[in-house]
XYZ file of C-alpha atoms in Angstrom:
661
model
C -26.191 -13.507 -29.285
C -29.269 -15.057 -30.827
C -31.860 -13.031 -28.905
C -30.455 -9.542 -29.425
C -29.823 -10.305 -33.115
C -33.394 -11.498 -33.505
C -34.722 -8.328 -31.847
C -32.478 -6.178 -34.037
C -33.686 -8.076 -37.111
C -37.328 -7.617 -36.077
C -36.741 -3.877 -35.587
C -35.233 -3.674 -39.074
C -38.200 -5.539 -40.579
C -40.506 -3.104 -38.851
C -38.589 -0.238 -40.401
C -38.949 -1.767 -43.892
C -42.633 -2.416 -43.282
C -43.209 1.213 -42.297
C -41.462 2.783 -45.296
C -42.215 0.096 -47.912
C -40.896 0.614 -51.409
C -38.688 3.532 -50.396
C -36.273 1.011 -48.910
C -36.708 -1.975 -51.253
C -33.274 -1.588 -52.799
C -31.698 -2.099 -49.347
C -33.317 -5.522 -48.895
C -30.119 -7.505 -49.305
C -28.097 -10.008 -47.318
C -29.904 -11.274 -44.242
C -33.124 -9.530 -45.176
C -33.164 -10.982 -48.666
C -32.767 -14.430 -47.120
C -35.333 -13.760 -44.405
C -33.162 -15.410 -41.766
C -31.199 -14.486 -38.664
C -27.505 -15.339 -38.472
C -26.596 -16.490 -34.936
C -23.077 -15.078 -34.700
C -22.379 -16.410 -31.225
C -24.557 -19.456 -30.793
C -22.538 -20.729 -27.822
C -23.363 -17.726 -25.638
C -25.419 -18.112 -22.450
C -28.975 -17.663 -23.760
C -30.490 -17.341 -20.278
C -28.069 -14.558 -19.298
C -28.725 -12.759 -22.578
C -32.484 -12.995 -22.185
C -32.332 -11.727 -18.599
C -30.103 -8.782 -19.461
C -32.214 -7.694 -22.437
C -35.376 -7.968 -20.342
C -33.910 -5.763 -17.623
C -32.777 -3.191 -20.188
C -36.196 -3.039 -21.817
C -37.850 -2.680 -18.405
C -35.594 0.282 -17.587
C -36.324 1.999 -20.884
C -40.045 1.296 -20.337
C -41.290 2.731 -23.616
C -41.840 1.119 -27.037
C -40.135 3.956 -28.958
C -37.021 3.905 -26.738
C -36.807 0.123 -26.942
C -37.240 0.253 -30.710
C -34.506 2.903 -30.991
C -32.151 0.667 -29.020
C -32.797 -2.431 -31.138
C -32.677 -0.535 -34.422
C -29.304 1.012 -33.470
C -28.030 -2.516 -32.795
C -29.333 -3.574 -36.219
C -27.430 -0.688 -37.804
C -24.287 -1.914 -36.047
C -24.772 -5.545 -37.115
C -26.059 -5.143 -40.708
C -24.553 -2.804 -43.331
C -27.798 -2.767 -45.344
C -29.667 -1.234 -42.387
C -27.083 1.524 -42.121
C -27.652 2.338 -45.792
C -31.425 2.414 -45.361
C -31.145 4.753 -42.375
C -28.857 7.047 -44.318
C -31.522 7.376 -46.983
C -34.260 8.113 -44.440
C -32.566 10.436 -41.932
C -29.339 11.514 -43.566
C -27.450 9.724 -40.771
C -28.681 6.912 -38.599
C -31.243 6.055 -35.943
C -32.949 9.090 -34.416
C -35.585 9.539 -31.772
C -37.873 11.176 -34.337
C -37.626 8.070 -36.521
C -38.361 5.772 -33.570
C -41.412 7.821 -32.552
C -42.676 7.819 -36.100
C -42.332 4.032 -36.568
C -43.956 3.357 -33.195
C -46.761 5.874 -33.745
C -45.889 7.927 -30.657
C -45.000 11.232 -32.229
C -48.069 13.028 -30.937
C -48.107 11.222 -27.584
C -44.885 12.534 -26.034
C -44.613 15.923 -24.358
C -41.158 17.471 -24.376
C -40.272 16.986 -20.619
C -41.198 13.312 -20.772
C -39.344 12.943 -24.052
C -36.143 14.426 -22.594
C -36.324 12.242 -19.486
C -36.677 9.072 -21.519
C -33.994 10.174 -23.933
C -31.498 10.652 -21.079
C -32.166 7.096 -19.940
C -31.527 5.790 -23.451
C -28.286 7.804 -23.665
C -26.854 5.810 -20.797
C -26.712 2.836 -23.157
C -25.934 4.339 -26.554
C -23.592 7.011 -27.876
C -24.723 10.253 -29.485
C -23.262 10.614 -32.947
C -23.573 14.395 -33.442
C -24.202 17.649 -31.601
C -27.483 18.790 -33.116
C -29.442 20.923 -30.674
C -32.740 19.141 -31.303
C -32.703 15.824 -29.462
C -35.220 14.429 -31.958
C -32.590 14.578 -34.693
C -29.473 13.440 -32.837
C -28.066 10.163 -34.123
C -28.319 7.193 -31.731
C -25.337 4.841 -32.123
C -24.811 1.332 -30.753
C -21.328 -0.142 -30.510
C -19.684 -3.499 -29.931
C -19.534 -3.130 -26.150
C -23.287 -2.480 -25.902
C -24.029 -5.549 -28.014
C -21.578 -7.636 -25.979
C -23.177 -6.466 -22.709
C -26.656 -7.366 -23.937
C -25.431 -10.874 -24.779
C -24.115 -11.378 -21.218
C -20.437 -10.506 -21.793
C -18.880 -8.709 -18.793
C -15.448 -7.928 -20.218
C -14.612 -4.231 -20.256
C -13.905 -2.561 -23.614
C -10.285 -2.582 -24.735
C -9.885 1.153 -24.119
C -10.639 0.736 -20.415
C -8.802 -2.458 -19.541
C -5.538 -0.819 -18.548
C -7.125 1.761 -16.273
C -10.164 0.067 -14.714
C -11.515 -3.236 -13.468
C -14.955 -4.663 -12.831
C -15.080 -6.663 -9.595
C -17.752 -9.326 -9.137
C -17.576 -10.905 -5.677
C -19.115 -14.221 -4.828
C -21.655 -14.173 -1.965
C -19.174 -15.916 0.352
C -16.254 -13.686 -0.692
C -16.077 -12.000 2.720
C -14.728 -15.269 4.125
C -11.484 -14.560 2.253
C -10.872 -11.267 4.073
C -9.249 -12.439 7.282
C -8.973 -9.842 10.044
C -11.009 -7.473 7.935
C -14.231 -7.217 9.931
C -13.672 -3.800 11.558
C -12.745 -2.074 8.313
C -15.572 -3.774 6.429
C -18.114 -2.758 9.097
C -16.992 0.891 8.997
C -17.227 1.136 5.211
C -20.501 -0.798 5.107
C -22.164 1.786 7.367
C -20.903 4.695 5.277
C -21.813 2.955 2.017
C -25.362 2.308 3.190
C -25.783 5.923 4.336
C -24.590 7.210 0.940
C -26.866 4.768 -0.857
C -29.932 5.883 1.063
C -29.145 9.598 0.909
C -31.207 11.782 -1.401
C -28.179 13.984 -2.060
C -25.132 12.963 -4.047
C -21.747 13.148 -2.341
C -18.346 11.502 -2.652
C -17.109 9.053 -0.064
C -13.431 9.864 0.517
C -11.756 6.841 2.076
C -8.601 8.266 3.609
C -5.894 5.894 4.789
C -2.633 4.204 3.982
C -2.367 2.033 0.905
C -3.075 -1.664 1.111
C -5.442 -1.583 4.092
C -8.468 -2.740 2.112
C -10.383 0.424 1.218
C -11.401 -0.837 -2.238
C -12.113 -4.333 -0.941
C -14.367 -2.950 1.790
C -16.398 -1.032 -0.783
C -16.660 -4.187 -2.904
C -17.923 -6.153 0.104
C -20.491 -3.446 0.902
C -21.661 -3.438 -2.732
C -21.919 -7.227 -2.690
C -24.376 -6.917 0.230
C -26.727 -5.325 -2.318
C -25.841 -7.688 -5.185
C -23.806 -5.015 -6.912
C -20.360 -5.275 -8.513
C -17.695 -2.594 -8.127
C -16.130 -0.556 -10.914
C -12.562 0.321 -9.875
C -10.966 3.231 -11.759
C -7.217 3.827 -11.407
C -7.073 7.583 -11.847
C -3.392 7.972 -12.761
C -3.601 5.211 -15.371
C -6.811 6.686 -16.752
C -5.169 10.064 -17.286
C -2.261 8.393 -19.068
C -4.540 6.298 -21.301
C -7.179 8.916 -22.060
C -5.014 11.930 -22.821
C -7.178 14.498 -24.603
C -10.081 12.012 -24.778
C -10.842 12.000 -21.056
C -14.488 12.971 -21.660
C -15.006 9.980 -23.940
C -13.345 7.627 -21.467
C -15.511 8.947 -18.641
C -18.623 8.331 -20.747
C -17.496 4.742 -21.303
C -16.907 4.303 -17.561
C -20.237 5.885 -16.650
C -21.969 3.484 -19.045
C -20.243 0.484 -17.438
C -21.355 1.693 -14.006
C -24.902 2.144 -15.294
C -24.966 -1.273 -16.995
C -24.463 -3.019 -13.662
C -25.647 -0.454 -11.101
C -22.061 -0.792 -9.886
C -20.428 0.981 -6.986
C -17.683 3.262 -8.324
C -14.242 3.576 -6.732
C -11.485 5.932 -7.866
C -8.059 4.789 -6.711
C -4.447 5.973 -7.112
C -5.662 9.544 -6.818
C -3.356 12.451 -6.148
C -3.652 16.236 -5.876
C -1.224 18.668 -7.458
C -1.282 22.396 -6.771
C 0.273 23.436 -10.077
C -1.552 21.358 -12.683
C -5.110 21.011 -13.916
C -5.438 17.488 -12.480
C -7.861 18.692 -9.820
C -10.125 20.359 -12.380
C -10.045 17.224 -14.512
C -11.085 15.130 -11.549
C -13.973 17.425 -10.672
C -15.244 17.240 -14.245
C -14.823 13.475 -14.202
C -16.765 13.042 -10.964
C -19.672 15.027 -12.381
C -20.265 12.233 -14.884
C -21.496 10.152 -11.938
C -23.607 12.813 -10.244
C -26.841 10.993 -11.103
C -25.483 7.513 -10.502
C -27.706 5.333 -8.334
C -24.883 3.703 -6.318
C -22.242 5.379 -4.103
C -19.059 6.847 -5.594
C -15.883 6.589 -3.498
C -12.356 7.942 -3.811
C -9.473 6.160 -2.081
C -6.727 8.573 -1.059
C -3.575 8.877 0.957
C -4.143 10.543 4.376
C -2.372 13.672 3.112
C -4.903 14.322 0.341
C -7.616 16.882 1.086
C -10.467 16.571 -1.395
C -12.834 19.022 0.268
C -10.935 22.232 -0.662
C -10.304 20.889 -4.163
C -13.805 19.773 -5.132
C -17.094 21.574 -5.693
C -18.865 18.252 -5.200
C -19.824 17.459 -1.560
C -17.341 15.136 0.132
C -17.766 12.881 3.148
C -14.292 12.033 4.479
C -13.874 8.738 6.340
C -10.620 7.967 8.118
C -9.919 4.271 7.568
C -7.578 3.073 10.339
C -4.538 0.908 9.790
C -5.242 -2.673 10.953
C -4.363 -3.224 14.591
C -2.202 -6.060 15.859
C -5.129 -8.414 16.410
C -6.442 -7.870 12.883
C -2.987 -8.402 11.422
C -2.624 -11.638 13.394
C -5.916 -12.883 11.966
C -4.726 -11.969 8.472
C -1.414 -13.803 8.931
C -3.135 -16.863 10.348
C -6.011 -16.977 7.859
C -3.965 -16.376 4.721
C -1.206 -18.735 5.845
C -3.849 -21.431 6.346
C -5.290 -20.676 2.914
C -1.861 -21.282 1.359
C -1.149 -24.366 3.494
C 1.615 -22.676 5.495
C 2.187 -23.312 9.191
C 3.723 -20.393 11.060
C 3.484 -18.491 14.327
C 0.975 -15.818 13.313
C 1.079 -14.098 16.685
C 4.790 -13.295 16.407
C 4.291 -11.579 13.052
C 1.234 -9.565 14.056
C 3.609 -7.018 15.542
C 4.904 -6.227 12.038
C 2.949 -3.214 10.810
C 2.185 -4.557 7.355
C -1.034 -3.843 5.509
C -3.431 -6.595 4.415
C -2.139 -6.292 0.872
C 1.483 -6.704 1.943
C 0.751 -9.657 4.229
C -0.947 -11.386 1.322
C 1.923 -10.467 -0.996
C 4.515 -11.877 1.438
C 2.684 -15.153 2.013
C 1.857 -15.623 -1.648
C 5.537 -15.121 -2.524
C 6.696 -17.588 0.123
C 4.024 -20.225 -0.516
C 5.686 -21.547 -3.668
C 8.830 -22.541 -1.753
C 7.664 -23.208 1.790
C 8.451 -26.199 3.973
C 6.368 -26.680 7.097
C 9.174 -28.818 8.542
C 11.492 -25.819 8.802
C 12.388 -24.657 12.313
C 10.511 -21.668 13.702
C 13.718 -19.657 13.445
C 14.093 -20.511 9.753
C 10.444 -19.648 9.088
C 10.832 -16.320 10.900
C 13.942 -15.453 8.878
C 12.198 -16.230 5.602
C 9.136 -14.153 6.493
C 11.170 -11.175 7.730
C 13.259 -11.092 4.562
C 10.140 -11.324 2.392
C 8.537 -8.462 4.332
C 11.469 -6.190 3.577
C 11.635 -7.270 -0.063
C 8.080 -6.036 -0.639
C 9.366 -2.510 -1.203
C 12.263 -1.124 -3.239
C 14.978 0.224 -0.948
C 16.010 3.894 -1.122
C 18.613 4.713 -3.740
C 22.347 5.308 -3.316
C 22.854 2.741 -0.579
C 21.720 4.978 2.264
C 20.406 1.947 4.187
C 22.499 -1.064 5.176
C 20.836 -4.221 6.445
C 22.505 -5.644 9.560
C 22.344 -9.427 9.907
C 21.199 -10.072 13.451
C 22.751 -12.957 15.371
C 22.705 -11.482 18.879
C 20.139 -12.383 21.527
C 19.223 -10.500 24.666
C 21.199 -13.084 26.668
C 24.331 -12.117 24.748
C 23.968 -8.558 25.958
C 26.114 -8.453 29.120
C 24.894 -5.365 30.919
C 24.046 -4.480 34.523
C 20.340 -4.639 35.310
C 19.905 -0.855 35.493
C 21.232 -0.524 31.931
C 19.349 -3.490 30.556
C 15.987 -2.509 32.072
C 15.202 0.360 29.627
C 16.007 -1.932 26.688
C 13.577 -4.566 27.986
C 10.998 -1.808 28.562
C 11.399 -0.786 24.915
C 10.759 -4.368 23.774
C 7.681 -4.673 25.988
C 6.422 -1.296 24.785
C 6.545 -2.329 21.136
C 4.757 -5.580 21.898
C 1.965 -3.797 23.766
C 1.536 -0.785 21.480
C -1.779 -2.002 20.062
C -3.186 -2.633 23.537
C -2.352 0.902 24.696
C -3.166 2.852 21.530
C -6.118 0.902 20.140
C -7.763 -1.139 22.910
C -7.255 1.525 25.578
C -7.875 4.355 23.121
C -4.687 6.279 23.883
C -4.258 7.000 20.168
C -6.733 9.862 20.643
C -4.450 11.478 23.210
C -1.317 10.889 21.141
C -2.171 11.754 17.523
C 1.535 11.938 16.743
C 4.764 10.918 18.424
C 3.596 7.318 18.866
C 6.845 5.806 17.649
C 9.519 4.244 19.830
C 12.690 6.301 19.951
C 15.723 5.339 22.008
C 19.128 6.933 22.495
C 22.107 4.774 23.404
C 24.836 6.891 25.005
C 28.264 5.760 26.122
C 31.941 5.339 25.306
C 32.992 3.330 22.242
C 32.698 -0.431 22.557
C 30.264 -0.449 25.482
C 27.515 -2.344 23.583
C 25.347 0.262 21.855
C 25.280 -1.478 18.464
C 24.967 -4.859 20.139
C 21.901 -3.627 22.029
C 20.290 -2.560 18.745
C 20.978 -6.055 17.396
C 19.405 -7.664 20.449
C 16.215 -5.581 20.179
C 15.909 -6.503 16.499
C 16.390 -10.191 17.329
C 13.791 -10.281 20.098
C 11.142 -8.374 18.117
C 11.936 -10.152 14.834
C 12.040 -6.794 13.079
C 14.848 -6.177 10.556
C 17.576 -3.751 11.617
C 18.910 -1.186 9.131
C 21.803 1.156 9.776
C 21.682 4.590 8.158
C 24.809 5.222 6.122
C 25.198 8.918 6.882
C 27.914 9.290 4.229
C 25.212 8.569 1.634
C 22.568 10.744 3.304
C 24.198 14.024 4.259
C 24.667 16.166 1.158
C 26.219 19.564 0.643
C 23.426 20.625 -1.709
C 20.434 22.333 -0.128
C 17.402 20.083 0.269
C 19.124 16.850 -0.785
C 19.645 15.588 2.770
C 15.968 16.068 3.598
C 14.965 14.342 0.361
C 17.045 11.269 1.157
C 15.843 11.143 4.739
C 12.244 11.307 3.512
C 12.918 8.296 1.255
C 14.367 6.408 4.212
C 11.481 7.156 6.569
C 8.863 6.372 3.909
C 10.549 3.044 3.196
C 10.768 2.283 6.918
C 7.098 3.146 7.439
C 6.053 0.696 4.726
C 8.390 -2.131 5.701
C 8.337 -1.791 9.504
C 12.099 -1.892 9.909
C 14.210 -0.538 12.760
C 16.226 2.530 11.800
C 19.607 2.732 13.513
C 21.576 5.994 13.389
C 25.119 5.198 14.522
C 27.371 8.145 15.378
C 24.164 10.185 15.539
C 26.006 13.395 16.469
C 26.658 13.992 12.764
C 22.999 14.594 11.987
C 21.252 15.064 15.333
C 23.694 17.626 16.666
C 22.741 20.860 18.342
C 21.385 23.694 16.265
C 23.627 26.728 16.154
C 23.147 30.468 15.987
C 22.635 31.606 12.413
C 25.771 33.476 11.403
C 26.181 32.296 7.826
C 23.673 31.052 5.258
C 24.882 27.468 5.729
C 23.911 27.641 9.427
C 20.325 28.395 8.449
C 20.110 25.380 6.159
C 21.848 23.097 8.657
C 19.254 24.063 11.259
C 16.512 23.396 8.696
C 17.788 19.830 8.294
C 17.613 19.271 12.043
C 14.077 20.684 12.169
C 13.001 18.379 9.341
C 14.383 15.314 11.122
C 12.627 16.341 14.326
C 9.305 16.518 12.484
C 9.860 13.259 10.610
C 10.783 11.311 13.716
C 7.642 12.547 15.425
C 5.522 11.339 12.495
C 7.187 7.931 12.316
C 5.316 5.187 14.179
C 8.146 2.668 14.133
C 11.408 2.212 16.042
C 14.296 4.660 15.714
C 17.567 4.040 17.558
C 20.345 6.585 17.951
C 23.845 5.885 19.203
C 26.197 8.606 20.410
C 29.386 8.740 22.422
C 28.317 11.908 24.220
C 24.805 12.864 25.270
C 25.768 16.533 25.431
C 26.259 16.580 21.641
C 22.581 15.807 20.929
C 20.144 18.685 20.385
C 17.775 19.203 23.322
C 14.740 18.934 21.024
C 15.799 15.400 20.118
C 16.230 14.511 23.763
C 12.623 15.491 24.444
C 11.472 13.095 21.731
C 13.468 10.162 23.067
C 11.149 7.699 24.821
C 14.127 5.835 26.276
C 17.701 6.858 27.017
C 20.137 4.085 27.885
C 23.483 5.027 29.422
C 26.210 2.537 28.598
C 29.076 2.541 31.073
C 32.416 0.822 31.178
C 31.813 -2.772 32.340
C 32.905 -3.772 35.807
C 35.172 -6.722 36.471
C 32.397 -9.305 36.739
C 30.760 -8.088 33.522
C 34.104 -8.141 31.688
C 34.543 -11.755 32.719
C 31.107 -12.657 31.335
C 31.815 -10.839 28.081
C 35.095 -12.710 27.562
C 33.483 -16.076 28.146
C 30.496 -15.322 25.920
C 32.715 -14.351 22.972
C 33.875 -17.946 22.531
C 31.702 -20.521 20.814
C 31.687 -24.107 22.149
C 33.674 -25.220 19.101
C 36.717 -23.046 19.843
C 39.415 -25.190 21.542
C 40.600 -23.517 24.761
C 43.558 -24.124 26.981
C 43.607 -23.289 30.666
C 42.233 -19.761 30.348
C 42.028 -17.606 33.469
C 39.118 -15.342 32.534
C 38.903 -13.821 36.012
C 42.546 -12.697 35.859
C 42.150 -11.148 32.398
C 38.938 -9.394 33.434
C 40.730 -7.954 36.480
C 43.805 -6.729 34.610
C 42.268 -5.615 31.327
C 39.975 -2.682 32.071
C 38.528 -2.183 28.587
C 35.023 -1.963 27.109
C 33.196 -4.882 25.548
C 34.192 -3.948 21.994
C 37.890 -4.152 22.861
C 37.359 -7.417 24.752
C 35.752 -8.914 21.636
C 38.816 -7.847 19.649
C 41.065 -9.609 22.152
C 39.140 -12.865 21.748
C 39.120 -12.456 17.963
C 42.902 -11.909 17.761
C 43.643 -14.711 20.215
C 41.527 -17.124 18.187
C 43.482 -16.384 15.023
C 46.813 -16.699 16.840
C 45.756 -20.148 18.005
C 44.448 -21.086 14.561
C 47.844 -20.242 13.018
C 49.344 -22.980 15.205
C 46.263 -25.207 14.926
C 46.187 -25.469 18.714
C 43.872 -24.318 21.556
C 43.709 -20.676 22.624
C 46.173 -20.064 25.454
C 46.694 -17.366 28.063
C 49.687 -16.158 26.065
C 47.378 -15.581 23.064
C 44.947 -13.642 25.222
C 47.589 -11.460 26.894
C 49.396 -10.672 23.638
C 46.055 -9.692 22.133
C 45.282 -7.504 25.146
C 48.620 -5.688 24.790
C 47.846 -5.123 21.100
C 44.574 -3.409 22.009
C 46.308 -1.149 24.542
C 48.931 -0.195 21.991
C 46.210 0.844 19.524
C 45.064 3.349 22.123
C 48.599 4.643 22.658
C 49.082 2.849 25.970
C 52.008 0.471 26.554
C 51.463 -1.881 29.523
C 54.490 -3.256 31.345
C 55.241 -6.869 32.085
C 54.427 -6.281 35.727
C 50.839 -5.373 34.797
C 50.166 -9.053 34.116
C 51.583 -10.387 37.374
C 51.984 -14.136 37.474
C 51.510 -14.396 33.675
C 54.148 -11.818 32.766
C 56.670 -14.587 32.068
C 54.684 -15.510 28.973
C 55.727 -12.267 27.359
C 59.450 -13.122 27.460
C 58.953 -16.023 25.011
């Protein structure tokens, strides 16, 4: 810091020259030696010289510049502080600066106040005297560090704010980001050129690049971005919020930085809103735009007396997400099928988080299936799951080929898969999102007797779409206490929205049942739960699957919200034969099994048929021999007995003799 110390030293010498013998006893230390001590000789001299030159040009007056340098001298040299105490009773004042520079008679009061306000953007004011000529002007370590070219924020601000400097080619790192960046750039430029101050409210989900877009727009004008995390600032500042805001305003002024408030929330029953309004007013005369990043639910306009321009920042569409997957994966040296993961509704931040996590232990020689499994698991792990085990992950090993259903039953399931894959085309490219502001999710109801393939169908959809399947554990969700069920469901839906998982409500009658006439107080609250779920399903943009044994048990309002209803029927003979064959793996040793005979005689659903194969396999394993017809028939009889039916020997015709052994 050779240059600023030299200027401070020269200002001090000028002070001694002006007041002569009155200050002789303070000529000690550096002034007695007549030399400057270069405290930081390894600093960037060019950067320091440029920054000091810019500062002096902004102040644009000898008295203001002198006041700045003399306040730095008072900070650096104890003897100067003592001399100022003798002269002014405190420290550097504007009156003293005018006197030393011979400008006392030159300045009119309006001009004096205007220049003083510029100076106050750099220095602190040490007291509250009404007369600005007598207020103490105080330099601190951060001001000195800034003038020497140091861009590190003061310690007080480091936990709650960041200063972003982007390289000119930084936009190349934001893959799939062009639409968002273009939207914010237009709004940023309009705010920058406006004569009136207003806040840019960037409304949208977290992680979609609102702050980054502002930083890119600021970089277009060679400006950094000051990011302020509002919740952390409140926690750090406490009762000293005004002081912290002054520090932040000074940082913004130092660099002509764009200002972004993030992690902002509104509370109806606290003074947070009033605090924020007072905080924003610190930047009312700032030369660069001020933005606030909020959740879509936050309404700043009713809360703020400062004009607000609200911009809805859309969630990245499928094409943008694909570009992000592909670009970031390439950046980390990872080879994967970006197109298959574009369907996952993850934000830019989460895509980067997933790939960065996986990059340290990634093998490009893995199979595509292994890569997909790793990515899917990492996507889910990005967010903490709801408490109390209300969600259970189902490991998917079923494909659509394993689903043995007639074409008329399978067609709606395939339509659901195609619908999810083409959602971005319909809603974004074709603009149908405007016509469907809500209710854009994919809801399907599987209805049919037990064991007909409802859960298996959910598995198959999850497998084809490569989206994790989670079953809702209703025993952990439904609560006897008022409001608890809704609270837990809200946690589940919020988690699902962030992680893009499939929610599967098995035995859905328990929670999606028909609303009843209000006779007792409990009926009212039960109906409230149903109404809440109806609203939440309509807001959810993902996939929700319901399974029920009887369609008539489901509330009519839920039926209206179901995009697909699949009726599962008892399988016919040909389908039963296919199911039996498909339940065996190639490694299971088989005797001479007559699948057609079993399918003809055993008129059970697919779930029971799977049990027959399972039991028969273990009977064979106990003998360490192939599965025989006897194993299959004995297992079939066991299933009938579980249902309270006892078949006779004659029911198995030519194979009935096996039952005598």
